[in-house]
mmCIF file with all atom_site columns, C-alpha atoms in Angstrom:
data_model
loop_
_atom_site.group_PDB
_atom_site.id
_atom_site.type_symbol
_atom_site.label_atom_id
_atom_site.label_alt_id
_atom_site.label_comp_id
_atom_site.label_asym_id
_atom_site.label_entity_id
_atom_site.label_seq_id
_atom_site.pdbx_PDB_ins_code
_atom_site.Cartn_x
_atom_site.Cartn_y
_atom_site.Cartn_z
_atom_site.occupancy
_atom_site.B_iso_or_equiv
_atom_site.pdbx_formal_charge
_atom_site.auth_seq_id
_atom_site.auth_comp_id
_atom_site.auth_asym_id
_atom_site.auth_atom_id
_atom_site.pdbx_PDB_model_num
ATOM 1   C CA . LEU A 1 1   ? 151.631 123.898 41.608 1.00 61.00 ? 767 LEU A CA 1
ATOM 2   C CA . HIS A 1 2   ? 150.167 122.916 44.781 1.00 67.00 ? 768 HIS A CA 1
ATOM 3   C CA . VAL A 1 3   ? 146.963 124.247 45.491 1.00 75.00 ? 769 VAL A CA 1
ATOM 4   C CA . LYS A 1 4   ? 142.919 122.602 46.331 1.00 79.00 ? 770 LYS A CA 1
ATOM 5   C CA . SER A 1 5   ? 141.013 124.384 43.996 1.00 82.00 ? 771 SER A CA 1
ATOM 6   C CA . SER A 1 6   ? 137.312 123.654 42.939 1.00 81.00 ? 772 SER A CA 1
ATOM 7   C CA . TYR A 1 7   ? 136.361 124.269 39.685 1.00 70.00 ? 773 TYR A CA 1
ATOM 8   C CA . ALA A 1 8   ? 133.645 123.273 37.664 1.00 72.00 ? 774 ALA A CA 1
ATOM 9   C CA . ILE A 1 9   ? 134.708 123.315 33.367 1.00 71.00 ? 775 ILE A CA 1
ATOM 10  C CA . GLY A 1 10  ? 131.983 123.655 30.406 1.00 63.00 ? 776 GLY A CA 1
ATOM 11  C CA . ALA A 1 11  ? 134.263 120.576 29.069 1.00 65.00 ? 777 ALA A CA 1
ATOM 12  C CA . GLN A 1 12  ? 135.484 117.452 29.640 1.00 62.00 ? 778 GLN A CA 1
ATOM 13  C CA . VAL A 1 13  ? 139.330 117.571 30.683 1.00 60.00 ? 779 VAL A CA 1
ATOM 14  C CA . PRO A 1 14  ? 140.680 114.353 30.474 1.00 63.00 ? 780 PRO A CA 1
ATOM 15  C CA . GLN A 1 15  ? 142.587 115.295 34.334 1.00 64.00 ? 781 GLN A CA 1
ATOM 16  C CA . LEU A 1 16  ? 140.288 117.486 35.734 1.00 66.00 ? 782 LEU A CA 1
ATOM 17  C CA . THR A 1 17  ? 137.751 114.594 36.439 1.00 71.00 ? 783 THR A CA 1
ATOM 18  C CA . PRO A 1 18  ? 135.451 115.145 36.848 1.00 74.00 ? 784 PRO A CA 1
ATOM 19  C CA . GLN A 1 19  ? 134.299 117.794 34.653 1.00 73.00 ? 785 GLN A CA 1
ATOM 20  C CA . ALA A 1 20  ? 133.344 119.285 38.266 1.00 76.00 ? 786 ALA A CA 1
ATOM 21  C CA . ARG A 1 21  ? 133.997 118.981 41.396 1.00 77.00 ? 787 ARG A CA 1
ATOM 22  C CA . PHE A 1 22  ? 134.037 120.853 45.029 1.00 86.00 ? 788 PHE A CA 1
ATOM 23  C CA . ASP A 1 23  ? 135.985 120.851 48.308 1.00 87.00 ? 789 ASP A CA 1
ATOM 24  C CA . ARG A 1 24  ? 135.402 122.693 51.937 1.00 88.00 ? 790 ARG A CA 1
ATOM 25  C CA . ALA A 1 25  ? 139.469 122.577 52.481 1.00 86.00 ? 791 ALA A CA 1
ATOM 26  C CA . ALA A 1 26  ? 140.327 123.920 48.261 1.00 83.00 ? 792 ALA A CA 1
ATOM 27  C CA . GLU A 1 27  ? 141.684 128.158 48.306 1.00 85.00 ? 793 GLU A CA 1
ATOM 28  C CA . TRP A 1 28  ? 140.014 128.233 44.578 1.00 86.00 ? 794 TRP A CA 1
ATOM 29  C CA . PHE A 1 29  ? 136.529 127.845 43.157 1.00 83.00 ? 795 PHE A CA 1
ATOM 30  C CA . VAL A 1 30  ? 136.965 128.116 39.372 1.00 80.00 ? 796 VAL A CA 1
ATOM 31  C CA . ILE A 1 31  ? 134.215 128.912 36.716 1.00 83.00 ? 797 ILE A CA 1
ATOM 32  C CA . GLU A 1 32  ? 134.421 128.591 33.394 1.00 84.00 ? 798 GLU A CA 1
ATOM 33  C CA . ALA A 1 33  ? 130.799 130.758 32.778 1.00 87.00 ? 799 ALA A CA 1
ATOM 34  C CA . ASP A 1 34  ? 130.409 132.555 29.283 1.00 85.00 ? 800 ASP A CA 1
ATOM 35  C CA . GLU A 1 35  ? 127.799 135.337 28.346 1.00 86.00 ? 801 GLU A CA 1
ATOM 36  C CA . SER A 1 36  ? 125.294 133.237 25.783 1.00 84.00 ? 802 SER A CA 1
ATOM 37  C CA . ASP A 1 37  ? 121.793 132.520 28.073 1.00 88.00 ? 803 ASP A CA 1
ATOM 38  C CA . GLY A 1 38  ? 122.927 135.519 30.143 1.00 87.00 ? 804 GLY A CA 1
ATOM 39  C CA . THR A 1 39  ? 123.498 133.437 33.606 1.00 89.00 ? 805 THR A CA 1
ATOM 40  C CA . LEU A 1 40  ? 126.791 135.135 33.476 1.00 91.00 ? 806 LEU A CA 1
ATOM 41  C CA . LEU A 1 41  ? 125.492 138.580 35.421 1.00 94.00 ? 807 LEU A CA 1
ATOM 42  C CA . GLN A 1 42  ? 124.603 135.403 38.772 1.00 94.00 ? 808 GLN A CA 1
ATOM 43  C CA . PHE A 1 43  ? 128.285 135.519 39.288 1.00 94.00 ? 809 PHE A CA 1
ATOM 44  C CA . HIS A 1 44  ? 130.366 137.900 41.395 1.00 96.00 ? 810 HIS A CA 1
ATOM 45  C CA . PRO A 1 45  ? 134.039 136.658 41.006 1.00 95.00 ? 811 PRO A CA 1
ATOM 46  C CA . GLU A 1 46  ? 136.878 138.163 43.292 1.00 96.00 ? 812 GLU A CA 1
ATOM 47  C CA . HIS A 1 47  ? 139.211 137.976 40.509 1.00 97.00 ? 813 HIS A CA 1
ATOM 48  C CA . SER A 1 48  ? 138.021 137.583 36.873 1.00 97.00 ? 814 SER A CA 1
ATOM 49  C CA . ILE A 1 49  ? 139.869 136.822 33.667 1.00 96.00 ? 815 ILE A CA 1
ATOM 50  C CA . VAL A 1 50  ? 137.549 138.452 30.417 1.00 96.00 ? 816 VAL A CA 1
ATOM 51  C CA . LEU A 1 51  ? 139.021 136.836 26.912 1.00 95.00 ? 817 LEU A CA 1
ATOM 52  C CA . ASN A 1 52  ? 136.767 138.517 24.079 1.00 92.00 ? 818 ASN A CA 1
ATOM 53  C CA . VAL A 1 53  ? 134.235 140.341 23.345 1.00 90.00 ? 819 VAL A CA 1
ATOM 54  C CA . ASP A 1 54  ? 132.820 139.213 20.270 1.00 83.00 ? 820 ASP A CA 1
ATOM 55  C CA . GLU A 1 55  ? 128.631 140.118 17.683 1.00 82.00 ? 821 GLU A CA 1
ATOM 56  C CA . GLU A 1 56  ? 128.174 136.506 19.705 1.00 83.00 ? 822 GLU A CA 1
ATOM 57  C CA . HIS A 1 57  ? 124.029 134.599 20.999 1.00 88.00 ? 823 HIS A CA 1
ATOM 58  C CA . LEU A 1 58  ? 122.111 137.077 19.016 1.00 85.00 ? 824 LEU A CA 1
ATOM 59  C CA . ASP A 1 59  ? 119.562 134.671 19.550 1.00 84.00 ? 825 ASP A CA 1
ATOM 60  C CA . TYR A 1 60  ? 119.700 136.026 23.144 1.00 83.00 ? 826 TYR A CA 1
ATOM 61  C CA . TYR A 1 61  ? 121.350 139.629 22.893 1.00 86.00 ? 827 TYR A CA 1
ATOM 62  C CA . VAL A 1 62  ? 119.285 141.878 20.620 1.00 91.00 ? 828 VAL A CA 1
ATOM 63  C CA . ASN A 1 63  ? 122.181 143.783 19.481 1.00 93.00 ? 829 ASN A CA 1
ATOM 64  C CA . LEU A 1 64  ? 127.084 143.923 20.015 1.00 90.00 ? 830 LEU A CA 1
ATOM 65  C CA . LYS A 1 65  ? 126.054 146.667 22.239 1.00 92.00 ? 831 LYS A CA 1
ATOM 66  C CA . ALA A 1 66  ? 123.702 144.096 25.005 1.00 93.00 ? 832 ALA A CA 1
ATOM 67  C CA . VAL A 1 67  ? 126.518 141.600 24.636 1.00 91.00 ? 833 VAL A CA 1
ATOM 68  C CA . CYS A 1 68  ? 128.744 144.474 25.309 1.00 91.00 ? 834 CYS A CA 1
ATOM 69  C CA . GLY A 1 69  ? 126.958 145.552 28.021 1.00 93.00 ? 835 GLY A CA 1
ATOM 70  C CA . THR A 1 70  ? 126.646 142.073 29.789 1.00 93.00 ? 836 THR A CA 1
ATOM 71  C CA . PHE A 1 71  ? 130.106 142.172 30.036 1.00 93.00 ? 837 PHE A CA 1
ATOM 72  C CA . ARG A 1 72  ? 130.468 145.322 31.950 1.00 94.00 ? 838 ARG A CA 1
ATOM 73  C CA . LYS A 1 73  ? 128.280 144.595 34.782 1.00 96.00 ? 839 LYS A CA 1
ATOM 74  C CA . PHE A 1 74  ? 130.705 141.595 34.858 1.00 95.00 ? 840 PHE A CA 1
ATOM 75  C CA . VAL A 1 75  ? 132.804 143.375 35.538 1.00 95.00 ? 841 VAL A CA 1
ATOM 76  C CA . ASP A 1 76  ? 131.859 145.872 37.480 1.00 95.00 ? 842 ASP A CA 1
ATOM 77  C CA . GLN A 1 77  ? 130.762 141.958 39.914 1.00 96.00 ? 843 GLN A CA 1
ATOM 78  C CA . THR A 1 78  ? 134.598 141.405 39.775 1.00 96.00 ? 844 THR A CA 1
ATOM 79  C CA . ARG A 1 79  ? 135.716 142.472 43.156 1.00 96.00 ? 845 ARG A CA 1
ATOM 80  C CA . GLN A 1 80  ? 139.264 142.664 42.514 1.00 96.00 ? 846 GLN A CA 1
ATOM 81  C CA . LEU A 1 81  ? 141.270 141.478 39.399 1.00 97.00 ? 847 LEU A CA 1
ATOM 82  C CA . VAL A 1 82  ? 140.638 141.271 36.298 1.00 97.00 ? 848 VAL A CA 1
ATOM 83  C CA . VAL A 1 83  ? 142.306 139.867 34.178 1.00 97.00 ? 849 VAL A CA 1
ATOM 84  C CA . TYR A 1 84  ? 141.203 141.290 30.268 1.00 97.00 ? 850 TYR A CA 1
ATOM 85  C CA . CYS A 1 85  ? 143.373 140.221 26.448 1.00 97.00 ? 851 CYS A CA 1
ATOM 86  C CA . ALA A 1 86  ? 144.208 143.245 24.995 1.00 96.00 ? 852 ALA A CA 1
ATOM 87  C CA . ASP A 1 87  ? 144.709 141.469 21.687 1.00 96.00 ? 853 ASP A CA 1
ATOM 88  C CA . ASP A 1 88  ? 140.058 143.217 21.654 1.00 95.00 ? 854 ASP A CA 1
ATOM 89  C CA . ALA A 1 89  ? 139.390 146.223 19.800 1.00 94.00 ? 855 ALA A CA 1
ATOM 90  C CA . ARG A 1 90  ? 136.175 146.117 22.552 1.00 93.00 ? 856 ARG A CA 1
ATOM 91  C CA . LEU A 1 91  ? 137.438 144.951 25.293 1.00 94.00 ? 857 LEU A CA 1
ATOM 92  C CA . LYS A 1 92  ? 140.670 147.354 25.467 1.00 94.00 ? 858 LYS A CA 1
ATOM 93  C CA . GLU A 1 93  ? 138.200 150.018 25.732 1.00 92.00 ? 859 GLU A CA 1
ATOM 94  C CA . MET A 1 94  ? 135.918 148.973 27.981 1.00 92.00 ? 860 MET A CA 1
ATOM 95  C CA . LEU A 1 95  ? 138.597 147.597 30.549 1.00 92.00 ? 861 LEU A CA 1
ATOM 96  C CA . ALA A 1 96  ? 141.981 150.578 29.549 1.00 86.00 ? 862 ALA A CA 1
ATOM 97  C CA . GLY A 1 97  ? 142.294 153.058 33.312 1.00 86.00 ? 863 GLY A CA 1
ATOM 98  C CA . ARG A 1 98  ? 139.616 150.185 34.892 1.00 90.00 ? 864 ARG A CA 1
ATOM 99  C CA . PRO A 1 99  ? 141.941 150.512 38.757 1.00 91.00 ? 865 PRO A CA 1
ATOM 100 C CA . LEU A 1 100 ? 142.648 146.356 39.470 1.00 94.00 ? 866 LEU A CA 1
ATOM 101 C CA . SER A 1 101 ? 142.078 145.433 35.951 1.00 96.00 ? 867 SER A CA 1
ATOM 102 C CA . VAL A 1 102 ? 145.364 143.520 34.290 1.00 97.00 ? 868 VAL A CA 1
ATOM 103 C CA . SER A 1 103 ? 146.231 143.147 30.302 1.00 97.00 ? 869 SER A CA 1
ATOM 104 C CA . TYR A 1 104 ? 147.600 140.456 28.632 1.00 97.00 ? 870 TYR A CA 1
ATOM 105 C CA . GLY A 1 105 ? 148.446 139.695 24.201 1.00 96.00 ? 871 GLY A CA 1
ATOM 106 C CA . TRP A 1 106 ? 150.571 140.094 21.431 1.00 95.00 ? 872 TRP A CA 1
ATOM 107 C CA . GLN A 1 107 ? 150.229 143.559 21.797 1.00 94.00 ? 873 GLN A CA 1
ATOM 108 C CA . ALA A 1 108 ? 153.623 145.755 22.744 1.00 94.00 ? 874 ALA A CA 1
ATOM 109 C CA . ASN A 1 109 ? 152.027 147.719 25.154 1.00 93.00 ? 875 ASN A CA 1
ATOM 110 C CA . ALA A 1 110 ? 150.054 144.454 27.263 1.00 96.00 ? 876 ALA A CA 1
ATOM 111 C CA . ASP A 1 111 ? 150.726 143.697 30.951 1.00 97.00 ? 877 ASP A CA 1
ATOM 112 C CA . TYR A 1 112 ? 151.582 140.416 30.713 1.00 98.00 ? 878 TYR A CA 1
ATOM 113 C CA . ARG A 1 113 ? 152.973 140.306 26.675 1.00 97.00 ? 879 ARG A CA 1
ATOM 114 C CA . VAL A 1 114 ? 153.600 137.289 24.671 1.00 94.00 ? 880 VAL A CA 1
ATOM 115 C CA . VAL A 1 115 ? 156.646 137.075 21.923 1.00 93.00 ? 881 VAL A CA 1
ATOM 116 C CA . TRP A 1 116 ? 158.171 133.758 20.356 1.00 88.00 ? 882 TRP A CA 1
ATOM 117 C CA . PRO A 1 117 ? 161.321 133.258 21.588 1.00 79.00 ? 883 PRO A CA 1
ATOM 118 C CA . ASP A 1 118 ? 164.041 134.170 18.674 1.00 71.00 ? 884 ASP A CA 1
ATOM 119 C CA . GLY A 1 119 ? 161.214 134.356 16.436 1.00 57.00 ? 885 GLY A CA 1
ATOM 120 C CA . ALA A 1 120 ? 160.568 130.557 16.563 1.00 58.00 ? 886 ALA A CA 1
ATOM 121 C CA . ALA A 1 121 ? 156.603 129.327 15.485 1.00 54.00 ? 887 ALA A CA 1
ATOM 122 C CA . GLY A 1 122 ? 156.945 126.713 18.118 1.00 54.00 ? 888 GLY A CA 1
ATOM 123 C CA . ALA A 1 123 ? 158.126 123.095 18.750 1.00 55.00 ? 889 ALA A CA 1
ATOM 124 C CA . ALA A 1 124 ? 158.440 119.166 19.242 1.00 51.00 ? 890 ALA A CA 1
ATOM 125 C CA . SER A 1 125 ? 158.519 116.898 22.500 1.00 49.00 ? 891 SER A CA 1
ATOM 126 C CA . LEU A 1 126 ? 158.604 113.766 22.197 1.00 42.00 ? 892 LEU A CA 1
ATOM 127 C CA . ALA A 1 127 ? 155.101 113.811 24.801 1.00 47.00 ? 893 ALA A CA 1
ATOM 128 C CA . GLY A 1 128 ? 154.031 115.735 21.071 1.00 59.00 ? 894 GLY A CA 1
ATOM 129 C CA . PRO A 1 129 ? 153.266 119.173 19.125 1.00 71.00 ? 895 PRO A CA 1
ATOM 130 C CA . ALA A 1 130 ? 154.219 122.080 21.378 1.00 79.00 ? 896 ALA A CA 1
ATOM 131 C CA . ALA A 1 131 ? 153.905 126.224 21.685 1.00 84.00 ? 897 ALA A CA 1
ATOM 132 C CA . VAL A 1 132 ? 157.092 127.380 22.952 1.00 90.00 ? 898 VAL A CA 1
ATOM 133 C CA . PHE A 1 133 ? 156.769 131.220 24.130 1.00 93.00 ? 899 PHE A CA 1
ATOM 134 C CA . GLU A 1 134 ? 158.158 133.506 26.598 1.00 95.00 ? 900 GLU A CA 1
ATOM 135 C CA . ILE A 1 135 ? 156.670 135.913 28.709 1.00 97.00 ? 901 ILE A CA 1
ATOM 136 C CA . TRP A 1 136 ? 157.329 139.520 29.509 1.00 97.00 ? 902 TRP A CA 1
ATOM 137 C CA . GLN A 1 137 ? 156.027 141.947 32.486 1.00 97.00 ? 903 GLN A CA 1
ATOM 138 C CA . GLY A 1 138 ? 156.727 145.188 31.709 1.00 93.00 ? 904 GLY A CA 1
ATOM 139 C CA . ASP A 1 139 ? 160.746 145.089 30.846 1.00 94.00 ? 905 ASP A CA 1
ATOM 140 C CA . VAL A 1 140 ? 161.233 141.841 33.366 1.00 96.00 ? 906 VAL A CA 1
ATOM 141 C CA . SER A 1 141 ? 160.959 138.101 31.243 1.00 96.00 ? 907 SER A CA 1
ATOM 142 C CA . LEU A 1 142 ? 158.506 136.083 33.742 1.00 97.00 ? 908 LEU A CA 1
ATOM 143 C CA . GLY A 1 143 ? 160.698 132.888 31.149 1.00 95.00 ? 909 GLY A CA 1
ATOM 144 C CA . GLN A 1 144 ? 159.619 130.635 28.880 1.00 94.00 ? 910 GLN A CA 1
ATOM 145 C CA . PHE A 1 145 ? 155.855 128.814 28.960 1.00 95.00 ? 911 PHE A CA 1
ATOM 146 C CA . THR A 1 146 ? 155.966 124.873 26.610 1.00 91.00 ? 912 THR A CA 1
ATOM 147 C CA . LEU A 1 147 ? 152.105 124.565 25.972 1.00 89.00 ? 913 LEU A CA 1
ATOM 148 C CA . ARG A 1 148 ? 150.820 121.214 24.098 1.00 83.00 ? 914 ARG A CA 1
ATOM 149 C CA . LEU A 1 149 ? 148.064 122.967 22.523 1.00 82.00 ? 915 LEU A CA 1
ATOM 150 C CA . LEU A 1 150 ? 148.702 125.310 18.896 1.00 73.00 ? 916 LEU A CA 1
ATOM 151 C CA . GLY A 1 151 ? 147.416 128.068 17.628 1.00 80.00 ? 917 GLY A CA 1
ATOM 152 C CA . GLU A 1 152 ? 147.561 131.660 18.618 1.00 88.00 ? 918 GLU A CA 1
ATOM 153 C CA . LYS A 1 153 ? 144.648 131.710 20.615 1.00 87.00 ? 919 LYS A CA 1
ATOM 154 C CA . ASN A 1 154 ? 145.734 129.017 23.742 1.00 87.00 ? 920 ASN A CA 1
ATOM 155 C CA . ILE A 1 155 ? 148.590 130.444 23.914 1.00 92.00 ? 921 ILE A CA 1
ATOM 156 C CA . SER A 1 156 ? 146.796 134.012 24.561 1.00 94.00 ? 922 SER A CA 1
ATOM 157 C CA . ASN A 1 157 ? 144.681 131.858 26.931 1.00 91.00 ? 923 ASN A CA 1
ATOM 158 C CA . ALA A 1 158 ? 147.348 130.013 28.409 1.00 93.00 ? 924 ALA A CA 1
ATOM 159 C CA . THR A 1 159 ? 148.683 133.773 28.362 1.00 97.00 ? 925 THR A CA 1
ATOM 160 C CA . ALA A 1 160 ? 146.228 134.912 31.111 1.00 97.00 ? 926 ALA A CA 1
ATOM 161 C CA . VAL A 1 161 ? 145.959 132.300 34.094 1.00 94.00 ? 927 VAL A CA 1
ATOM 162 C CA . ILE A 1 162 ? 149.679 132.920 34.080 1.00 97.00 ? 928 ILE A CA 1
ATOM 163 C CA . ALA A 1 163 ? 148.741 136.623 34.661 1.00 98.00 ? 929 ALA A CA 1
ATOM 164 C CA . LEU A 1 164 ? 146.308 136.726 36.999 1.00 97.00 ? 930 LEU A CA 1
ATOM 165 C CA . LEU A 1 165 ? 148.016 133.655 38.503 1.00 96.00 ? 931 LEU A CA 1
ATOM 166 C CA . HIS A 1 166 ? 151.554 135.979 38.626 1.00 97.00 ? 932 HIS A CA 1
ATOM 167 C CA . ARG A 1 167 ? 149.787 138.773 39.727 1.00 97.00 ? 933 ARG A CA 1
ATOM 168 C CA . LEU A 1 168 ? 147.487 136.802 43.032 1.00 95.00 ? 934 LEU A CA 1
ATOM 169 C CA . GLY A 1 169 ? 152.033 135.380 43.691 1.00 95.00 ? 935 GLY A CA 1
ATOM 170 C CA . TYR A 1 170 ? 152.376 132.419 41.918 1.00 95.00 ? 936 TYR A CA 1
ATOM 171 C CA . ASP A 1 171 ? 156.257 131.486 41.351 1.00 96.00 ? 937 ASP A CA 1
ATOM 172 C CA . ALA A 1 172 ? 156.388 131.952 38.063 1.00 96.00 ? 938 ALA A CA 1
ATOM 173 C CA . ARG A 1 173 ? 158.601 128.847 37.124 1.00 96.00 ? 939 ARG A CA 1
ATOM 174 C CA . ALA A 1 174 ? 155.351 126.987 39.328 1.00 95.00 ? 940 ALA A CA 1
ATOM 175 C CA . ILE A 1 175 ? 153.421 127.840 36.556 1.00 94.00 ? 941 ILE A CA 1
ATOM 176 C CA . ALA A 1 176 ? 154.829 127.099 33.842 1.00 94.00 ? 942 ALA A CA 1
ATOM 177 C CA . ARG A 1 177 ? 155.261 123.723 35.712 1.00 92.00 ? 943 ARG A CA 1
ATOM 178 C CA . ALA A 1 178 ? 151.502 122.783 35.545 1.00 89.00 ? 944 ALA A CA 1
ATOM 179 C CA . LEU A 1 179 ? 150.932 124.867 32.514 1.00 88.00 ? 945 LEU A CA 1
ATOM 180 C CA . GLU A 1 180 ? 153.490 122.497 30.184 1.00 87.00 ? 946 GLU A CA 1
ATOM 181 C CA . SER A 1 181 ? 151.235 119.583 31.556 1.00 75.00 ? 947 SER A CA 1
ATOM 182 C CA . PHE A 1 182 ? 147.793 120.103 31.062 1.00 72.00 ? 948 PHE A CA 1
ATOM 183 C CA . ARG A 1 183 ? 147.168 118.667 28.118 1.00 67.00 ? 949 ARG A CA 1
ATOM 184 C CA . GLY A 1 184 ? 143.590 120.520 27.024 1.00 58.00 ? 950 GLY A CA 1
ATOM 185 C CA . ALA A 1 185 ? 140.080 119.444 26.299 1.00 56.00 ? 951 ALA A CA 1
ATOM 186 C CA . ARG A 1 186 ? 138.849 116.512 25.100 1.00 52.00 ? 952 ARG A CA 1
ATOM 187 C CA . ARG A 1 187 ? 138.505 116.256 21.493 1.00 48.00 ? 953 ARG A CA 1
ATOM 188 C CA . ARG A 1 188 ? 141.156 119.579 20.972 1.00 56.00 ? 954 ARG A CA 1
ATOM 189 C CA . GLN A 1 189 ? 143.923 118.453 19.210 1.00 52.00 ? 955 GLN A CA 1
ATOM 190 C CA . GLN A 1 190 ? 143.259 115.617 20.447 1.00 58.00 ? 956 GLN A CA 1
ATOM 191 C CA . VAL A 1 191 ? 145.699 113.026 19.194 1.00 60.00 ? 957 VAL A CA 1
ATOM 192 C CA . LEU A 1 192 ? 143.562 110.151 18.520 1.00 60.00 ? 958 LEU A CA 1
ATOM 193 C CA . TYR A 1 193 ? 145.649 107.467 17.851 1.00 63.00 ? 959 TYR A CA 1
ATOM 194 C CA . SER A 1 194 ? 149.840 107.076 16.789 1.00 69.00 ? 960 SER A CA 1
ATOM 195 C CA . ASP A 1 195 ? 151.708 103.970 15.277 1.00 74.00 ? 961 ASP A CA 1
ATOM 196 C CA . GLU A 1 196 ? 154.514 104.757 17.126 1.00 69.00 ? 962 GLU A CA 1
#
């Protein structure tokens, strides 16, 4: 997947150095943002991915209702596609039926559904542990994807990206190749030593 992108990421990602980069010729500007201090509402994105809504950051928000209110406003500020996790009951209630919204997740009724291929829980490769999973869009399989990060939450987050890129017209095989090379953020499932 060869696309010029600018980006700003909150964590250090060894594959993306520096942490933030602006290129005037870039097709996309990808930003990782959160609701922790209300600055989420300063963004008016073309497309957005919303992973989950939890009772967090109550040092800033009065209660969960206020957190949900910020997410509702953010979604309203998204000009086009909102990709949301169907496994999160609050998001499902907030976004199901919204025009220009797409769901993803483990739920059987998600627009982009993740499943284990042949009941397998993952696979191993020479490059280290990997999770192998399949994505279905309705009755059509987009194929198998390999992620070099373990855990259902990482797979769920990867599925969100797959759903958005697929909706934007990128080929599923190209998305799979790009995803397979992703190694994640520093200090998260990072191999510090190997004697092999």
